[in-house]
Coordinates of C-alpha atoms in Angstrom, one line a residue:
X8 CA 57.7 -91.8 8.6
X9 CA 56.4 -88.4 9.7
X10 CA 52.7 -88.0 10.3
X11 CA 50.8 -85.7 8.1
X12 CA 48.3 -83.0 9.4
X13 CA 45.9 -81.5 6.9
X14 CA 44.7 -77.9 7.5
X15 CA 41.6 -77.0 5.5
X16 CA 40.8 -73.3 4.9
X17 CA 44.5 -72.7 5.2
X18 CA 44.4 -69.1 4.0
X19 CA 41.4 -68.2 6.2
X20 CA 41.2 -66.3 9.5
X21 CA 42.2 -69.3 11.6
X22 CA 43.7 -71.6 9.0
X23 CA 46.7 -69.5 8.1
X24 CA 47.5 -68.8 11.7
X25 CA 47.2 -72.6 12.4
X26 CA 49.6 -73.4 9.7
X27 CA 52.1 -71.0 11.3
X28 CA 51.5 -72.5 14.7
X29 CA 52.0 -76.0 13.6
X30 CA 55.1 -75.1 11.6
X31 CA 56.7 -73.4 14.6
X32 CA 56.1 -69.8 13.5
X33 CA 53.3 -69.1 15.9
X34 CA 54.9 -69.5 19.2
X35 CA 54.3 -73.2 19.5
X36 CA 57.8 -74.6 19.7
X37 CA 60.1 -76.2 17.2
X38 CA 59.0 -77.0 13.6
X39 CA 57.4 -80.4 13.3
X40 CA 57.4 -81.2 17.0
X41 CA 54.4 -83.4 17.9
X42 CA 54.9 -85.4 21.0
X43 CA 58.5 -86.1 20.0
X44 CA 57.4 -87.3 16.5
X45 CA 58.0 -85.6 13.2
X46 CA 55.0 -84.5 11.1
X47 CA 54.2 -82.7 7.9
X48 CA 51.8 -79.8 7.5
X49 CA 49.7 -80.1 4.4
X50 CA 47.6 -76.9 3.6
X51 CA 44.4 -77.1 1.6
X52 CA 43.6 -74.0 -0.4
X53 CA 40.9 -73.3 -2.9
X54 CA 42.6 -70.7 -5.0
X55 CA 46.4 -70.4 -4.5
X56 CA 46.7 -67.9 -7.3
X57 CA 44.6 -65.4 -5.3
X58 CA 46.1 -65.6 -1.9
X59 CA 49.4 -67.4 -2.4
X60 CA 50.5 -70.5 -0.4
X61 CA 50.3 -70.1 3.4
X62 CA 53.6 -69.5 5.1
X63 CA 55.0 -72.5 6.9
X64 CA 53.2 -75.2 5.0
X65 CA 55.3 -78.2 4.0
X66 CA 52.9 -79.2 1.3
X67 CA 50.1 -77.2 -0.4
X68 CA 47.1 -78.9 -2.2
X69 CA 44.3 -77.3 -4.2
X70 CA 40.7 -78.3 -3.8
X71 CA 37.2 -77.2 -2.9
X72 CA 35.8 -78.4 0.4
X73 CA 32.5 -79.4 -1.3
X74 CA 34.3 -81.7 -3.8
X75 CA 34.6 -85.2 -2.3
X76 CA 37.1 -86.4 -4.8
X77 CA 39.4 -83.5 -4.1
X78 CA 39.0 -84.1 -0.4
X79 CA 39.9 -87.8 -0.8
X80 CA 43.1 -86.7 -2.5
X81 CA 43.9 -84.1 0.1
X82 CA 43.4 -86.7 2.9
X83 CA 45.6 -89.3 1.4
X84 CA 48.0 -90.5 4.1
X85 CA 46.7 -87.9 6.6
X86 CA 46.5 -88.9 10.3
X87 CA 44.9 -85.7 11.7
X88 CA 42.9 -82.9 10.1
X89 CA 41.6 -79.5 10.9
X90 CA 38.2 -79.0 9.3
X91 CA 36.4 -75.8 8.4
X92 CA 32.7 -76.5 7.7
X93 CA 31.9 -75.5 4.1
X94 CA 28.5 -74.7 2.6
X95 CA 27.6 -78.4 2.4
X96 CA 28.0 -78.6 6.2
X97 CA 31.1 -80.8 5.8
X98 CA 29.4 -83.6 3.8
X99 CA 32.0 -83.9 1.0
X100 CA 34.8 -83.9 3.5
X101 CA 33.0 -86.5 5.6
X102 CA 32.5 -88.8 2.6
X103 CA 36.2 -88.7 2.0
X104 CA 37.1 -89.2 5.6
X105 CA 34.9 -92.3 5.9
X106 CA 37.1 -93.9 3.2
X107 CA 40.5 -92.9 4.6
X108 CA 42.2 -95.6 6.6
X109 CA 44.9 -93.5 8.1
X110 CA 42.7 -90.8 9.7
X111 CA 42.4 -91.0 13.5
X112 CA 41.5 -87.5 14.7
X113 CA 39.4 -84.5 13.4
X114 CA 39.5 -81.1 14.9
X115 CA 36.5 -79.1 13.7
X116 CA 35.9 -75.4 14.3
X117 CA 32.2 -74.8 14.8
X118 CA 29.9 -72.5 16.8
X119 CA 27.3 -72.5 19.5
X120 CA 23.7 -72.8 18.2
X121 CA 20.2 -72.9 19.6
X122 CA 19.1 -76.4 20.6
X123 CA 15.7 -75.9 19.0
X124 CA 16.0 -76.4 15.2
X125 CA 13.0 -74.2 14.6
X126 CA 15.0 -71.2 15.7
X127 CA 18.1 -71.9 13.6
X128 CA 19.0 -69.8 10.6
X129 CA 21.3 -71.0 7.9
X130 CA 24.4 -69.9 9.7
X131 CA 23.5 -72.0 12.7
X132 CA 22.4 -75.0 10.6
X133 CA 25.7 -75.4 9.0
X134 CA 27.5 -75.9 12.3
X135 CA 24.8 -78.2 13.9
X136 CA 24.6 -80.4 10.8
X137 CA 28.4 -80.2 10.3
X138 CA 29.2 -81.4 13.8
X139 CA 26.8 -84.3 13.4
X140 CA 28.2 -85.2 10.0
X141 CA 31.8 -85.3 11.4
X142 CA 30.7 -87.5 14.3
X143 CA 29.0 -89.9 11.9
X144 CA 32.4 -90.6 10.2
X145 CA 33.5 -92.8 13.1
X146 CA 36.7 -90.8 13.4
X147 CA 37.3 -89.3 16.9
X148 CA 36.3 -85.6 16.8
X149 CA 37.3 -82.6 18.8
X150 CA 34.8 -79.8 18.2
X151 CA 36.1 -76.3 19.0
X152 CA 33.4 -73.7 19.6
X153 CA 35.0 -70.3 19.9
X154 CA 33.3 -67.2 21.1
X155 CA 32.9 -64.4 18.5
X156 CA 36.2 -63.3 17.1
X157 CA 37.8 -60.0 18.0
X158 CA 38.2 -59.4 14.3
X159 CA 34.5 -58.7 14.0
X160 CA 35.6 -55.2 15.1
X161 CA 37.1 -54.8 11.6
X162 CA 33.5 -54.3 10.5
X163 CA 33.6 -50.9 12.2
X164 CA 36.4 -49.6 10.1
X165 CA 34.1 -48.1 7.5
X166 CA 32.2 -46.2 10.2
X167 CA 35.4 -45.0 11.7
X168 CA 36.8 -43.9 8.4
X169 CA 33.8 -41.6 8.1
X170 CA 33.5 -40.4 11.7
X171 CA 33.8 -41.3 15.3
X172 CA 30.6 -43.3 15.8
X173 CA 30.2 -47.1 15.5
X174 CA 26.6 -48.1 14.4
X175 CA 25.3 -51.4 15.7
X176 CA 22.0 -53.1 16.3
X177 CA 22.8 -54.7 19.6
X178 CA 25.2 -52.4 21.6
X179 CA 24.5 -54.3 24.8
X180 CA 25.7 -57.6 23.4
X181 CA 28.3 -58.7 25.8
X182 CA 30.6 -61.6 24.8
X183 CA 34.1 -62.9 25.7
X184 CA 35.6 -62.1 22.2
X185 CA 38.6 -64.2 21.3
X186 CA 41.6 -63.4 19.2
X187 CA 41.8 -65.8 16.2
X188 CA 45.4 -66.4 17.0
X189 CA 44.3 -68.1 20.2
X190 CA 41.8 -70.3 18.3
X191 CA 44.6 -71.3 16.0
X192 CA 47.0 -72.1 18.8
X193 CA 44.3 -74.0 20.7
X194 CA 43.6 -76.0 17.5
X195 CA 47.3 -76.7 17.1
X196 CA 47.5 -78.1 20.7
X197 CA 44.4 -80.3 20.1
X198 CA 45.9 -81.6 16.8
X199 CA 49.2 -82.4 18.6
X200 CA 47.5 -84.2 21.4
X201 CA 46.2 -87.7 21.6
X202 CA 42.9 -88.3 19.9
X203 CA 39.9 -88.4 22.3
X204 CA 37.8 -91.5 22.9
X205 CA 34.8 -90.7 20.7
X206 CA 34.1 -87.0 20.4
X207 CA 34.4 -84.0 22.7
X208 CA 33.3 -80.3 22.6
X209 CA 35.7 -77.6 23.8
X210 CA 34.5 -74.0 24.2
X211 CA 37.1 -71.3 23.6
X212 CA 36.9 -67.6 24.7
X213 CA 38.9 -64.5 25.4
X214 CA 39.7 -63.5 29.0
X215 CA 36.9 -61.0 29.5
X216 CA 33.3 -60.3 28.7
X217 CA 32.9 -57.0 26.9
X218 CA 29.9 -55.3 25.4
X219 CA 30.1 -53.1 22.3
X220 CA 30.7 -49.8 24.1
X221 CA 33.5 -51.3 26.2
X222 CA 35.2 -52.7 23.1
X223 CA 34.8 -49.4 21.3
X224 CA 36.2 -47.5 24.3
X225 CA 39.3 -49.8 24.3
X226 CA 39.7 -49.3 20.6
X227 CA 39.4 -45.6 20.9
X228 CA 42.1 -45.5 23.6
X229 CA 44.4 -47.5 21.3
X230 CA 43.7 -45.2 18.4
X231 CA 43.8 -42.0 20.4
X232 CA 40.3 -41.1 19.5
X233 CA 37.1 -40.3 21.3
X234 CA 34.7 -42.9 19.9
X235 CA 30.9 -43.5 20.5
X236 CA 28.3 -46.1 19.8
X237 CA 24.9 -45.5 18.2
X238 CA 22.1 -48.1 18.1
X239 CA 20.4 -48.5 14.7
X240 CA 17.4 -50.5 13.5
X241 CA 18.1 -53.9 11.8
X242 CA 16.9 -52.7 8.4
X243 CA 19.1 -49.6 8.6
X244 CA 22.1 -51.6 9.5
X245 CA 21.5 -54.1 6.7
X246 CA 21.4 -51.1 4.3
X247 CA 24.7 -49.7 5.8
X248 CA 26.6 -53.0 5.3
X249 CA 25.1 -53.7 1.9
X250 CA 28.3 -52.7 0.0
X251 CA 30.2 -55.6 1.5
X252 CA 27.7 -58.1 3.0
X253 CA 24.9 -59.8 1.1
X254 CA 21.5 -59.1 2.7
X255 CA 20.8 -62.8 3.6
X256 CA 24.2 -63.1 5.3
X257 CA 23.8 -59.8 7.1
X258 CA 20.4 -60.8 8.5
X259 CA 21.9 -64.2 9.5
X260 CA 24.5 -62.3 11.5
X261 CA 21.8 -60.4 13.3
X262 CA 20.1 -63.7 14.2
X263 CA 23.4 -64.9 15.7
X264 CA 23.7 -61.7 17.7
X265 CA 20.1 -62.1 19.1
X266 CA 20.9 -65.7 20.1
X267 CA 24.2 -64.7 21.8
X268 CA 22.4 -62.0 23.7
X269 CA 20.1 -64.6 25.2
X270 CA 22.8 -67.3 25.5
X271 CA 25.3 -65.1 27.5
X272 CA 28.5 -67.0 26.7
X273 CA 30.8 -67.4 29.8
X274 CA 34.5 -67.0 29.9
X275 CA 36.1 -70.4 29.4
X276 CA 39.5 -71.6 30.6
X277 CA 40.2 -73.9 27.7
X278 CA 42.8 -71.7 25.8
X279 CA 45.0 -71.8 28.9
X280 CA 44.4 -75.5 29.5
X281 CA 45.4 -76.3 25.9
X282 CA 48.2 -73.9 25.3
X283 CA 49.6 -73.2 28.8
X284 CA 49.0 -69.4 28.7
X285 CA 46.2 -67.0 29.0
X286 CA 44.2 -65.9 25.9
X287 CA 45.0 -62.5 24.4
X288 CA 42.9 -59.5 25.5
X289 CA 40.8 -57.4 23.1
X290 CA 43.2 -54.5 23.8
X291 CA 46.1 -56.6 22.6
X292 CA 44.2 -57.5 19.5
X293 CA 43.4 -53.8 18.9
X294 CA 47.0 -52.7 19.4
X295 CA 48.2 -55.3 16.9
X296 CA 45.6 -54.3 14.3
X297 CA 45.5 -50.5 14.7
X298 CA 46.7 -50.1 11.1
X299 CA 43.4 -51.6 9.9
X300 CA 41.7 -48.4 11.4
X301 CA 44.2 -46.0 9.9
X302 CA 46.6 -45.8 12.8
X303 CA 50.2 -47.0 13.2
X304 CA 50.2 -50.7 14.2
X305 CA 52.8 -52.8 16.0
X306 CA 51.7 -56.2 14.8
X307 CA 50.5 -58.2 11.8
X308 CA 50.8 -57.1 8.3
X309 CA 47.8 -56.5 6.1
X310 CA 47.6 -60.2 5.4
X311 CA 47.0 -60.7 9.1
X312 CA 44.1 -58.3 9.7
X313 CA 41.2 -60.5 8.8

């Protein structure tokens, strides 16, 4: 009997790429290969009518991550699962996991957070509480903590549609941004591997630490434009992004940026260790997503630009 792998958030930034990697479409080898055993990829989606089923899934199930009954159904017969932490910090998923006899490994995508709970905003709290809730299930857990995604640069598209200046609050924020494809392929490798004894935390990053001006310079070279960066005050930035980000979420993102500025995330070798190859550079990401900034692109379609 083939094993079944559940991918939650299967139409999201990492999830849809993970389904492709597990199914053999993402450069991870032949379809269904998992240590010589056959396995089935089951994709969990919340609204298949809006996004369509993820390409490469053997099975698609519909359910909300905050619905424990739906999670119990999705986990039926599953041996390993990739978990995206929902608004309930994974509680409904954990409730279902605790009642599932076949589950033997969880791979959870999370984020770095301040150790002092008094300095955690809601975006941090979800990850801290979610990791703890997954560990409390008793199922071995691999926590993936990626650096900020290269796709955050898509937030500059509105600025660049109006001119040649990117407006940010923390231009000196230097982080080893990671391509979501590398997160997905690292997750695929973790899911294919043997479950750990207990739980483990793996930090993922891109190959190079870049501040905002350095990323904007690379993007400008790819687009063939002379781009610049302007520092703006937090309130002014929140106003600028109001058409597409709720205020509470926007201010939460600024909290994350302030923490990362203090934290100074290092480059991690984990992507290479898990996948056998170096992580993609920010330049590679920019070249593959140039179309999102109004230029001819060589890579993913519009479905792949988030």
